[in-house]
Short mmCIF file of C-alpha atoms and ligand atoms in Angstrom, two decimals:
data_model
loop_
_atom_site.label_atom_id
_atom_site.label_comp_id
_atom_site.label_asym_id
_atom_site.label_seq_id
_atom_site.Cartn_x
_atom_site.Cartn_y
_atom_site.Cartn_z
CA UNK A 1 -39.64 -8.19 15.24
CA UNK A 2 -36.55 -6.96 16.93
CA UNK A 3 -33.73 -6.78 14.90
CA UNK A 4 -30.02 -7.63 16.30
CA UNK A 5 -28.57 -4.51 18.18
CA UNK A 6 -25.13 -5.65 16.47
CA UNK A 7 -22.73 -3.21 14.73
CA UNK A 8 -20.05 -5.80 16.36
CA UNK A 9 -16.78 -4.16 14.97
CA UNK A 10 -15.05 -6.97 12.82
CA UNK A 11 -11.65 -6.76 13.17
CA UNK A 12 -11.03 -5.20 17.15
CA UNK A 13 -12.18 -8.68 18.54
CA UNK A 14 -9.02 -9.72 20.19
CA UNK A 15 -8.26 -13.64 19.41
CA UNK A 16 -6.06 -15.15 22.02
CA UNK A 17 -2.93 -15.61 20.83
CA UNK A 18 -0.48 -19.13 21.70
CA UNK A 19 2.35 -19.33 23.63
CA UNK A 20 4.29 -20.62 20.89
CA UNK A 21 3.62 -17.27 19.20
CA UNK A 22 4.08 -14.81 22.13
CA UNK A 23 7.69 -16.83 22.34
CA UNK A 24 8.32 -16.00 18.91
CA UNK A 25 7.42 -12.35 19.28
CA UNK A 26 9.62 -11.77 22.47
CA UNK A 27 12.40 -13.91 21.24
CA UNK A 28 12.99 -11.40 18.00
CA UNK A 29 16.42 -10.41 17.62
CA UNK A 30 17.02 -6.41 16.55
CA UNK A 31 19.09 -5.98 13.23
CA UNK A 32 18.77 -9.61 12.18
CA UNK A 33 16.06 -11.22 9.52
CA UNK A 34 12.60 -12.65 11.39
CA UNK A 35 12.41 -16.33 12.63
CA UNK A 36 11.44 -18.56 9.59
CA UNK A 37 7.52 -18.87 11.11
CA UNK A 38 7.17 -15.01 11.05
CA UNK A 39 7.10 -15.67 6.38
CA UNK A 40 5.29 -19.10 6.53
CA UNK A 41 3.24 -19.84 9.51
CA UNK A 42 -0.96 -19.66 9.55
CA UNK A 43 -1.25 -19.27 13.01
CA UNK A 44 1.27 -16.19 12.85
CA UNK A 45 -0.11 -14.81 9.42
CA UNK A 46 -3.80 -14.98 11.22
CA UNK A 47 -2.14 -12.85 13.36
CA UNK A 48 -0.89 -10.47 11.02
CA UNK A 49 -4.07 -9.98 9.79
CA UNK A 50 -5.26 -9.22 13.06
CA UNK A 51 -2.68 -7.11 14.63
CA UNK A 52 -1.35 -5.30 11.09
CA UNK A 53 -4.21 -5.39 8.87
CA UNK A 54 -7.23 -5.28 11.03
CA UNK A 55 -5.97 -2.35 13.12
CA UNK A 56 -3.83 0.34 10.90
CA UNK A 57 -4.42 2.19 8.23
CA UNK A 58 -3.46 0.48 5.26
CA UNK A 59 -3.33 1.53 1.06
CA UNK A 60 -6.26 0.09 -0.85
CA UNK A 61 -6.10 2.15 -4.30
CA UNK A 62 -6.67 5.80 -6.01
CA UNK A 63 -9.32 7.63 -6.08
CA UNK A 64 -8.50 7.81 -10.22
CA UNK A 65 -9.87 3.98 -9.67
CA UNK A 66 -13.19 4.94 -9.30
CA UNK A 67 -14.12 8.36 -11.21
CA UNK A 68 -17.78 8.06 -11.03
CA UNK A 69 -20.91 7.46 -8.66
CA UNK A 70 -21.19 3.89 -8.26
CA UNK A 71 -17.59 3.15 -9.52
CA UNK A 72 -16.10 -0.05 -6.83
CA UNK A 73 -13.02 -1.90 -6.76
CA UNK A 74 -13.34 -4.67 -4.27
CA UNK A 75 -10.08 -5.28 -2.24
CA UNK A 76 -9.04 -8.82 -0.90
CA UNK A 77 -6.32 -9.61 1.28
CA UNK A 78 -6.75 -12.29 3.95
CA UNK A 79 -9.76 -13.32 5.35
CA UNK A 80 -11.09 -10.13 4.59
CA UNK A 81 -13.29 -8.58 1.05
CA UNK A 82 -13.99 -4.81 0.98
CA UNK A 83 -15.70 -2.80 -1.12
CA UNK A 84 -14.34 0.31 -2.52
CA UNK A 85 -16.91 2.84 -4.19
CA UNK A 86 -17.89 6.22 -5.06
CA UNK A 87 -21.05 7.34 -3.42
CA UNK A 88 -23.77 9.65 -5.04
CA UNK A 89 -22.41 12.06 -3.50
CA UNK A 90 -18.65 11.22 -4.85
CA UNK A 91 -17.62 10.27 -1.68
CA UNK A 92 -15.48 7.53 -1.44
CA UNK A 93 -17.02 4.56 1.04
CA UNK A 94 -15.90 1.32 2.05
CA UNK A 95 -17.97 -1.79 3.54
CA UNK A 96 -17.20 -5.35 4.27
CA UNK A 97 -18.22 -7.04 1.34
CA UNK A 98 -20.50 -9.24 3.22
CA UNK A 99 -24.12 -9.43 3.13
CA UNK A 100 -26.40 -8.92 5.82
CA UNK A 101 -28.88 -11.63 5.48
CA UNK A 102 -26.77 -14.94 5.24
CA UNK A 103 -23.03 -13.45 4.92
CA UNK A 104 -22.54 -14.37 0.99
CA UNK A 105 -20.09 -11.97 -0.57
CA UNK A 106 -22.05 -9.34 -2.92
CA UNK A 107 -19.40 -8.34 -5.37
CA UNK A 108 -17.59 -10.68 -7.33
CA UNK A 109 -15.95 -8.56 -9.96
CA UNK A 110 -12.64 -7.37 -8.53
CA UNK A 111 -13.93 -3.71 -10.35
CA UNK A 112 -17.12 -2.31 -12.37
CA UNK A 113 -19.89 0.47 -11.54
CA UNK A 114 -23.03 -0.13 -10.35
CA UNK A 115 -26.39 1.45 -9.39
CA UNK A 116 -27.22 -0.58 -6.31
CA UNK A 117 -24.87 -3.50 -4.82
CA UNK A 118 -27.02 -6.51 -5.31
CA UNK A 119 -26.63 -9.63 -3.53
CA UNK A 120 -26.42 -12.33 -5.97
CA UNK A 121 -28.33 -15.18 -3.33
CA UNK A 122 -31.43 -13.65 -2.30
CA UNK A 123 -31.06 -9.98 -4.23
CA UNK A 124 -31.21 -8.16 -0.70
CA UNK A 125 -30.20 -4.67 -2.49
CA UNK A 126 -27.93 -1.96 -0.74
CA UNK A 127 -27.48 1.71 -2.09
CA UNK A 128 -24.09 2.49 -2.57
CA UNK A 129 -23.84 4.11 0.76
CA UNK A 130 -24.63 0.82 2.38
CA UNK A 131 -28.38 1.10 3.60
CA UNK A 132 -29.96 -1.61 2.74
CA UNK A 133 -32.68 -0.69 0.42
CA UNK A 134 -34.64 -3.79 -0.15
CA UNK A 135 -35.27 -7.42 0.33
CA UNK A 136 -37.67 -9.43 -0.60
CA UNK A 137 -40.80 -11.24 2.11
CA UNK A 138 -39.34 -10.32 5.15
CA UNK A 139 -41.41 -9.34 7.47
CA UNK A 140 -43.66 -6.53 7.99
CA UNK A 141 -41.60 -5.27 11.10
CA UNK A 142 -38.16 -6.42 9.48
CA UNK A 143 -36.37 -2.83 10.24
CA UNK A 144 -34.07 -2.49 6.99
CA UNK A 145 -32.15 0.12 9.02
CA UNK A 146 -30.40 -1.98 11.23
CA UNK A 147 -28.96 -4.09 8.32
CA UNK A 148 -26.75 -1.82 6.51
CA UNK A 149 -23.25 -2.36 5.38
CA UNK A 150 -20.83 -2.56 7.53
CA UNK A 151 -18.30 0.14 6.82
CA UNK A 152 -14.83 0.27 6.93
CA UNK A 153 -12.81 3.58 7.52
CA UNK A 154 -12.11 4.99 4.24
CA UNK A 155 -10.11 8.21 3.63
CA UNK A 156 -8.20 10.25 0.86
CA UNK A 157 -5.22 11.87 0.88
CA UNK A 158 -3.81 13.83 -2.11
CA UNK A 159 -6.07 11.23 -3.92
CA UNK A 160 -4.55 8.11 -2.17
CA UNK A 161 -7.44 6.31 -0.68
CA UNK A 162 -6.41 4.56 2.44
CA UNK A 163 -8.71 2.17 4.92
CA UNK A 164 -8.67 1.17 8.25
CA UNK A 165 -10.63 -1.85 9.19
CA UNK A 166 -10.61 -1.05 13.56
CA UNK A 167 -13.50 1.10 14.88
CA UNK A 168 -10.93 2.63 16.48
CA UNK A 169 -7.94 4.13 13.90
CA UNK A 170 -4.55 4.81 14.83
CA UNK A 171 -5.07 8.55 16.23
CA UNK A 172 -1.51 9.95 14.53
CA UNK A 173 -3.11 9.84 10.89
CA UNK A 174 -4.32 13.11 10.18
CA UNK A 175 -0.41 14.91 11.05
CA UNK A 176 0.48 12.56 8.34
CA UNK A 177 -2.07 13.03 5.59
CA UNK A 178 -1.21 16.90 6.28
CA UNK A 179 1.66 15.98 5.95
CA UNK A 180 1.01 13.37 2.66
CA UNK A 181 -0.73 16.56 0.97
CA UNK A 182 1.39 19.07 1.57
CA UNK A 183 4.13 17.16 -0.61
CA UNK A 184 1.99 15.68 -3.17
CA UNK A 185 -1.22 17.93 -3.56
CA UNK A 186 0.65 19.74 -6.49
CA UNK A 187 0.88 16.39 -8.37
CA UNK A 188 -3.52 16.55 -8.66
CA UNK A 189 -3.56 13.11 -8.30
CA UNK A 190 -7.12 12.84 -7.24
CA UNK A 191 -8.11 14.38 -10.85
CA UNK A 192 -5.70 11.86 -12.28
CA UNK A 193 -6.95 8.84 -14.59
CA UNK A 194 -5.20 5.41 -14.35
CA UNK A 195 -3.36 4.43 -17.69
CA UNK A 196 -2.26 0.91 -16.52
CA UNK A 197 -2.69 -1.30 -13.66
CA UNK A 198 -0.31 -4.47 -13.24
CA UNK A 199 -1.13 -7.06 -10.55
CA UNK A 200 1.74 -9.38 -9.78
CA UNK A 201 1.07 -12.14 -6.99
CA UNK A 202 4.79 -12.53 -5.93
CA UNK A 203 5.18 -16.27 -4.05
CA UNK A 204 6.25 -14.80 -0.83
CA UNK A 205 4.70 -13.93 2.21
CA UNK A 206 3.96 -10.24 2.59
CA UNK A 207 6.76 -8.83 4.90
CA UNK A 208 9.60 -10.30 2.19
CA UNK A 209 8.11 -8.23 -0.07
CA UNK A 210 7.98 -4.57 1.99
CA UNK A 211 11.57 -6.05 3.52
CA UNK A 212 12.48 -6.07 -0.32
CA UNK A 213 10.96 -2.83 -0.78
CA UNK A 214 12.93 -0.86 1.67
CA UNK A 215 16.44 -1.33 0.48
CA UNK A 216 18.89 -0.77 -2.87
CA UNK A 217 21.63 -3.42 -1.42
CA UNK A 218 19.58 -5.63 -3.89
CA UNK A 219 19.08 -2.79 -6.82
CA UNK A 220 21.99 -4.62 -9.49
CA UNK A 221 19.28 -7.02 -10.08
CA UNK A 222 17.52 -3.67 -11.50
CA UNK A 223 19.39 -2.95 -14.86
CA UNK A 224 16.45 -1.44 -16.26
CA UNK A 225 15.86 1.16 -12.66
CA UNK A 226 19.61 1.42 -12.01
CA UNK A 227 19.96 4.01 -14.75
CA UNK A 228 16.98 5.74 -13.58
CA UNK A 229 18.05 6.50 -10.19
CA UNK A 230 20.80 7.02 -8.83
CA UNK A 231 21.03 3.62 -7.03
CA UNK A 232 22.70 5.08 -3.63
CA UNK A 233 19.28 4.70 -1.89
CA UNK A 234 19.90 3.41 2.11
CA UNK A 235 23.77 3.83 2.32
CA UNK A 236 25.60 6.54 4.24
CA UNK A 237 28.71 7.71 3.32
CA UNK A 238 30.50 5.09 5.30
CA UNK A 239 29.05 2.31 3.95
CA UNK A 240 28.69 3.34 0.54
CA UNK A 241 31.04 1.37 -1.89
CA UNK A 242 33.55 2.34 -4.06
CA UNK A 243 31.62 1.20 -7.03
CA UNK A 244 28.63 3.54 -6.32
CA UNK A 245 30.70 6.72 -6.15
CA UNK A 246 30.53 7.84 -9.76
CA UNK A 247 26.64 7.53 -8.54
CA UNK A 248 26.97 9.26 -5.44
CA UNK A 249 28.31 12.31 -6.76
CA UNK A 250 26.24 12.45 -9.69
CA UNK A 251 23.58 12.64 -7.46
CA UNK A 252 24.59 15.43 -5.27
CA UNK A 253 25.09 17.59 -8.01
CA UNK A 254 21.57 16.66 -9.61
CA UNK A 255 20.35 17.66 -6.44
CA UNK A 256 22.18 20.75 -6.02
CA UNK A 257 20.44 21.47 -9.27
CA UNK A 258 16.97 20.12 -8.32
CA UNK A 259 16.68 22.02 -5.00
CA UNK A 260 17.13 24.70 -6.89
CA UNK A 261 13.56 24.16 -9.07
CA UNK A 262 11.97 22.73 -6.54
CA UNK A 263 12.26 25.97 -4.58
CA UNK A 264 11.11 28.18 -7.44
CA UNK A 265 8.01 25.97 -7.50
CA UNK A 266 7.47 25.24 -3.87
CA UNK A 267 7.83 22.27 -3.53
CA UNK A 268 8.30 20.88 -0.22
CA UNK A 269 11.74 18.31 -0.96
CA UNK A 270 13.10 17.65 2.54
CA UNK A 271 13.09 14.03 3.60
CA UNK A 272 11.28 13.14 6.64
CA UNK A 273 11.46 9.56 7.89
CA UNK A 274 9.41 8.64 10.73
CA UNK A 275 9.58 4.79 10.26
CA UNK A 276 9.16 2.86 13.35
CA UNK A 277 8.80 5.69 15.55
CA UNK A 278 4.89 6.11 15.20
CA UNK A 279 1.87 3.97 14.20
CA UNK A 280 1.83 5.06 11.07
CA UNK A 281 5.57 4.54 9.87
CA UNK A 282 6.31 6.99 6.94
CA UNK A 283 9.12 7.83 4.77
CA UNK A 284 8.83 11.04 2.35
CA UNK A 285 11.86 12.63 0.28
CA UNK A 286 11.74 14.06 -3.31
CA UNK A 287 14.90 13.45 -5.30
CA UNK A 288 16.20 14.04 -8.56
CA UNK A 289 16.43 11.27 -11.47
CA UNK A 290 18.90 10.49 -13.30
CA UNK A 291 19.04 10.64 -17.13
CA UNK A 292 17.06 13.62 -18.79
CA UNK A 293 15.64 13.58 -15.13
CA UNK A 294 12.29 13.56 -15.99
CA UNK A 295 10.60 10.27 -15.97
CA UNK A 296 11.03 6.36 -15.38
CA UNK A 297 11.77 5.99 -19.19
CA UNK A 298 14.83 4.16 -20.73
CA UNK A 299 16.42 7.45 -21.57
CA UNK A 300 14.93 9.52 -18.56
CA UNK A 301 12.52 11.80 -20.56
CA UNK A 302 8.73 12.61 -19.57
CA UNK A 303 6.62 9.45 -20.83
CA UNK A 304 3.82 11.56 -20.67
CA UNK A 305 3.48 15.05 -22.59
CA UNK A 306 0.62 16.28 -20.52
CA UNK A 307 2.13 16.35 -17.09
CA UNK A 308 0.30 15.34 -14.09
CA UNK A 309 0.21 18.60 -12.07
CA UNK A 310 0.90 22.30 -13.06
CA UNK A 311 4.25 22.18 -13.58
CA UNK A 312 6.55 23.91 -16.16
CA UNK A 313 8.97 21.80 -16.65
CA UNK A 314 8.63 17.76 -15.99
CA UNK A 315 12.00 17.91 -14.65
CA UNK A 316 11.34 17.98 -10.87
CA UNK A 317 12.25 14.15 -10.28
CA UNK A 318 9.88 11.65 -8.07
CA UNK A 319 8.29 12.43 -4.77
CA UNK A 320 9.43 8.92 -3.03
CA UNK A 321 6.76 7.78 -0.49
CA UNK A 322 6.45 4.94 2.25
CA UNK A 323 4.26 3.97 4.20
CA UNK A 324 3.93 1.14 6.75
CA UNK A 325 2.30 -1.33 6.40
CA UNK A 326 1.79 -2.19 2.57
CA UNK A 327 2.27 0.61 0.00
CA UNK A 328 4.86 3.10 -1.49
CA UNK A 329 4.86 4.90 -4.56
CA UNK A 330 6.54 7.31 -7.16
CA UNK A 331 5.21 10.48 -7.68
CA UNK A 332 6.55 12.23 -10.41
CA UNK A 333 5.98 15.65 -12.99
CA UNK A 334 4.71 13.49 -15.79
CA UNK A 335 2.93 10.73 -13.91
CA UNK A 336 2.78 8.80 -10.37
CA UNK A 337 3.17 4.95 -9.84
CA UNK A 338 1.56 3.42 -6.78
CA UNK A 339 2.18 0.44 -5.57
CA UNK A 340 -0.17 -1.81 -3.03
CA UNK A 341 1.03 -4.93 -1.30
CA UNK A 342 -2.17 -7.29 -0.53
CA UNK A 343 -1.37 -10.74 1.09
CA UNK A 344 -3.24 -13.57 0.46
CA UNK A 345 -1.80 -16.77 1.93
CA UNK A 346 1.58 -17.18 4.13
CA UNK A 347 3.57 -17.50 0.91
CA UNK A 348 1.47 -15.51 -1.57
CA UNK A 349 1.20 -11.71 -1.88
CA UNK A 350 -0.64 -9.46 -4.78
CA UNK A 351 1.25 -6.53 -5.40
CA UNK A 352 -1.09 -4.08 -7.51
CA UNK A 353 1.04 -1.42 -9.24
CA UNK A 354 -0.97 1.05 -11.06
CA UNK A 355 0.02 4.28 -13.08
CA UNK A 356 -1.85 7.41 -13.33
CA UNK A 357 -1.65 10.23 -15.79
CA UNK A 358 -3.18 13.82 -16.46
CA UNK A 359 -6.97 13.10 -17.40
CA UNK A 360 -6.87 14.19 -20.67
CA UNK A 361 -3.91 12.38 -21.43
CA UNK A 362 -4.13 10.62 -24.04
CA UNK A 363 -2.79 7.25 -25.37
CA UNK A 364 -1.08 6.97 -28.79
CA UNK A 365 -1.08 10.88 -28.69
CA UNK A 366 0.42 11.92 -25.03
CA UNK A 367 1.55 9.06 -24.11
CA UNK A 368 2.70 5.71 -25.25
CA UNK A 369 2.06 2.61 -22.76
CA UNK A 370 5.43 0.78 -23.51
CA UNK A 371 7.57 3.33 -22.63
CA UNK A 372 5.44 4.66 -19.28
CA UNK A 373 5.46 1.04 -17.84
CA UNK A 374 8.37 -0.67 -19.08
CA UNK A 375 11.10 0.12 -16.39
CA UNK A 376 8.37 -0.93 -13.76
CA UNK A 377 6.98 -4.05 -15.03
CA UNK A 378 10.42 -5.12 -15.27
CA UNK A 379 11.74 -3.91 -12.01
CA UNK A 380 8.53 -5.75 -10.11
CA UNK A 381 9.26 -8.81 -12.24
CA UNK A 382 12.74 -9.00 -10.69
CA UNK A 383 11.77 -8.22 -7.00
CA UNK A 384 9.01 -11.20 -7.07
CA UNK A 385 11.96 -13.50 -8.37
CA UNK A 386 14.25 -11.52 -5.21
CA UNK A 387 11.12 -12.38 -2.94
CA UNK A 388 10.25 -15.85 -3.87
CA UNK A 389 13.93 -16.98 -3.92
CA UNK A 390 13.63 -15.23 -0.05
CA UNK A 391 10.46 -17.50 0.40
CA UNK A 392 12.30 -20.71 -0.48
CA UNK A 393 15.25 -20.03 2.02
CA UNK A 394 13.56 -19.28 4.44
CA UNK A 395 10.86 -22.07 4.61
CA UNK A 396 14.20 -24.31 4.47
CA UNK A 397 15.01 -25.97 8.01
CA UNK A 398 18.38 -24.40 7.28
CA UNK A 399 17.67 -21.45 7.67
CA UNK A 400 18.94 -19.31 10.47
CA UNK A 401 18.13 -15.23 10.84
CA UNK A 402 21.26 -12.97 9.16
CA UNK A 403 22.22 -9.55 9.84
CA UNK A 404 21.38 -6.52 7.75
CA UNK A 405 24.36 -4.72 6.73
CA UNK A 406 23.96 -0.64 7.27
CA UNK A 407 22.14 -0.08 4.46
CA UNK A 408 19.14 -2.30 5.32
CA UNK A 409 18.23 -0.13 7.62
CA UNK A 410 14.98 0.47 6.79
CA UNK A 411 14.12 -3.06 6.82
CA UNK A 412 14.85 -3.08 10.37
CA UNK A 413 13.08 -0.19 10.71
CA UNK A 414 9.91 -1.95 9.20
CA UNK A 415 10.37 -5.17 10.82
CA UNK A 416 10.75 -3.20 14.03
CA UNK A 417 7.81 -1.18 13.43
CA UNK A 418 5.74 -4.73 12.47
CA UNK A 419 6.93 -6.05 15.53
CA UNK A 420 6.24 -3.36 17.81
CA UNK A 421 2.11 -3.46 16.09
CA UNK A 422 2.14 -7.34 17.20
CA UNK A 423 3.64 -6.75 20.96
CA UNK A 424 0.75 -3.81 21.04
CA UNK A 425 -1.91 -6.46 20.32
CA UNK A 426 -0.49 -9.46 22.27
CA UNK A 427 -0.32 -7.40 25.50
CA UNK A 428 -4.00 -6.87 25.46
CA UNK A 429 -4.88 -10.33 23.77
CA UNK A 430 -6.04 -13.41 26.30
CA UNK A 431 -3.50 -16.22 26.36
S1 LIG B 501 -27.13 -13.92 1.56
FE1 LIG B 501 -27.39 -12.01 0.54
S2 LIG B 501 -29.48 -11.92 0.12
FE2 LIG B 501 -29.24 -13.80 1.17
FE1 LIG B 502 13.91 -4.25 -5.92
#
C-alpha cells in the first residue's frame, strides 16, 4: 500500500478572500478605531486566523508549564488545537492536535503528562515526538512513517515558548529572541515553576483586547495597578496632563535611581520599540515601580522571598514586554507575569495570565498567593469589563470609528501592524 505523499502545510493554504473584505481592508483609516466588522465579523475573523494566526509567530505558554518529559498543554484558539509537550529529550514540540487516521482530536485535557498521546477513537498511539508508534489491523504494508504528527514550529526564548503555525516563519525572529534573551535571560525563567495560572475569557473579540493592552489613557479604571506604576505609560510630555505630573516626576527620579542598579547588574534597560515596523512587532523597556519598587504587591514589596533570577536586591522594577500579535508580560526580580491572548469566536477571547516563581519557592513559606496575584486578577477583571463594554459599542449600528488621542499610539501602532499582516496575505490570496 502506498501511503499519501501529504505533509500539506495547514495553515499557508491561501483561502480567497471577498470583495467585501478586501474593501474593508483598503478602506482603513490611519489613527482612527477599525470598522465595526474588523471586532464582529466571521468572514473577517476566519481571516484573522489565517493571515495573523496561521502565519506569525504567536505566544502559546512557558516552558515552567511543562517541566517534565511528556508534560502537554494543549492550546486552542480558532479553528485550530495544538499540542504543547516536552519530548524525551526535554525538547519542547508542538503538533496539530489532530489524528492521522480519521482527524479526531487526541488530547482533551487542556494540560496533564503522558507517556504516549493516545487517540481516544481507534487508540492509533504517537510518541511524544509525533511518530506514530502503533495502530491496530492495518495493513501489513501500512508505512507508520508517513503518518506522524503534524508539527507546528515551536521555539523558546528566555523560557517563553512561542509557535508558528506557517511552514514558512516570519524570517526576522531570531534578531528578536536575541534580542528577547538578552533582556530577560537573567530573570531564569525557563527554570521557573508556575505558582498560578488565571484564564479569563473576556467577551470581546481579540484585537479590543491587545488595543486595550497597549495604552494607560484607560489605567484610572486600575486603582489597584495605578499605585504600582507610575501610570504615565504612552504620553509624551505634551500630552501628558496636569493630573499625572506628581507621577511623572516621581518617575524620573525612580529612574534616575534605577538606571543606576540596573547598570551595576547589567542589565540591559533601554527601551526599544519596533511595533509596526517589522513582522514581528515588539516593544521592550525595563522601568522602575513605584512603592517599595519591588513587586506588583499592594504596598510595592517583593511577593516572593526567593527571587526569580540572581539578583541582590528585588528592587530592579519589571522588564515590560510586547509582542505582536497576542502576548505581553511583566518580568520582574521576584517573579514574572505572562499574559496570552487566545481568541475563540468574533466576540470571545481567553486571556491566560500565569505567574512564575523561583523553583524552590515555596507557598505559605516564600510566598503567599493572595498577595502575588491580587493586583493582577483585579487589573484583568477590569480590562475584560473595558473590553466587553468596547464589544457592545461597537457591534451597535451606531457606531462610527474615533480618533486616538496621542497617547494611543501604540494602538495604532498595533492596528497598523494587524493591518499591514492582512494586506500581506490579501495581495497573494485569489479573489
Ligand atoms: S481517529 Fe484517531 S485512531 Fe481513529
Ligand atoms: Fe487596562
Amino acid at each position: 500500500m502506498t501511503s499519501p505523499a501529504i505533509d500539506r502545510p495547514t495553515a499557508d493554504e491561501q483561502t480567497p478572500v471577498s470583495d467585501r473584505l478586501r474593501r474593508l481592508i483598503d478602506g482603513r483609516v490611519t489613527g482612527k478605531s477599525l470598522e465595526a466588522p474588523f471586532y464582529n465579523d466571521e468572514e473577517l475573523f476566519a481571516l484573522d486566523m489565517s493571515a495573523v494566526f496561521g502565519r506569525h509567530w504567536m505566544f502559546a505558554g512557558n516552558e515552567a508549564e511543562i517541566p517534565d518529559p511528556g508534560d502537554f498543554v494543549t492550546l486552542d484558539f480558532g479553528p485550530y488545537s495544538v499540542i504543547v509537550v516536552r519530548d524525551d529529550d526535554e525538547q519542547v514540540r508542538a503538533f496539530h492536535n489532530v489524528c492521522r487516521h480519521r482527524g479526531s482530536r487526541l488530547l482533551v485535557d487542556e494540560k496533564g503528562s503522558v507517556g504516549n498521546i493516545v487517540c481516544g477513537y481507534h487508540h492509533w498511539t504517537y510518541g511524544v515526538d509525533g511518530e506514530l508508534r502503533y495502530a491496530e489491523s492495518m495493513p501489513k504494508d501500512f508505512d507508520k512513517s508517513c503518518f506522524s504528527l503534524r508539527s507546528v514550529h515551536a521555539r523558546s526564548v528566555a523560557g517563553l515558548i512561542f509557535l508558528c503555525l506557517s511552514q514558512e516563519t516570519p524570517d526576522d525572529f531570531d534578531e528578536v529572541a536575541d534580542m528577547i534573551e538578552s533582556y530577560a535571560g537573567a530573570h531564569d525563567l525557563a527554570n521557573a515553576k508556575v505558582a498560578a495560572q488565571f484564564d479569563l475569557v473576556e467577551n470581546g473579540n481579540w484585537k479590543l483586547t491587545m488595543e486595550n493592552n497597549r495604552e494607560c489613557y484607560h489605567c484610572a479604571g486600575h486603582p489597584e495597578l495605578s499605585v504600582n506604576i507610575f501610570p504615565v505609560y504612552g504620553y509624551s510630555d505634551d500630552d501628558l496632563p496636569e493630573r499625572l505630573k506628581p507621577a511623572a516626576e516621581l518617575l524620573r527620579k525612580a529612574t534616575e535611581e534605577a538606571v543606576s542598579t540596573w547598570g551595576q547588574l547589567g542589565l540591559p534597560y533601554a527601551a526599544r520599540e519596533e511595533l509596526d515596523t517589522r513582522s514581528t512587532g515588539f516593544r521592550i523597556e525595563r522601568e522602575p515601580l513605584a512603592l517599595a519598587g519591588e513587586s506588583f504587591t499592594p504596598d510595592g514589596t517583593a511577593a516572593v522571598k526567593r527571587l526569580i533570577g540572581d539578583f541582590p536586591t528585588a528592587k530592579i522594577g519589571r522588564l515590560g514586554l510586547h509582542l505582536q500579535p497576542n502576548s505581553w508580560f511583566h518580568i520582574l526580580g521576584d517573579h514574572a507575569v505572562t499574559f496570552a491572548t487566545l481568541p475563540i469566536s468574533p466576540g470571545k477571547t481567553l486571556v491566560r495570565t500565569t505567574w512564575l516563581v523561583h523553583a524552590d519557592a515555596v507557598e505559605g513559606v516564600d510566598y503567599d498567593l493572595e498577595k502575588l496575584t491580587t493586583v493582577w486578577r483585579a487589573t484583568n477583571l477590569q480590562d475584560a469589563e473595558f473590553v466587553e463594554r468596547a464589544q457592545d459599542g461597537t457591534s451597535n449600528p451606531a457606531y462610527l470609528p474615533g480618533p486616538y488621542s496621542p497617547t494611543e499610539y501604540q494602538v495604532e501602532a498595533f492596528v497598523n501592524w494587524y493591518v499591514t499582516r492582512l494586506r500581506e496575505y490579501v495581495d497573494q490570496a485569489p479573489a
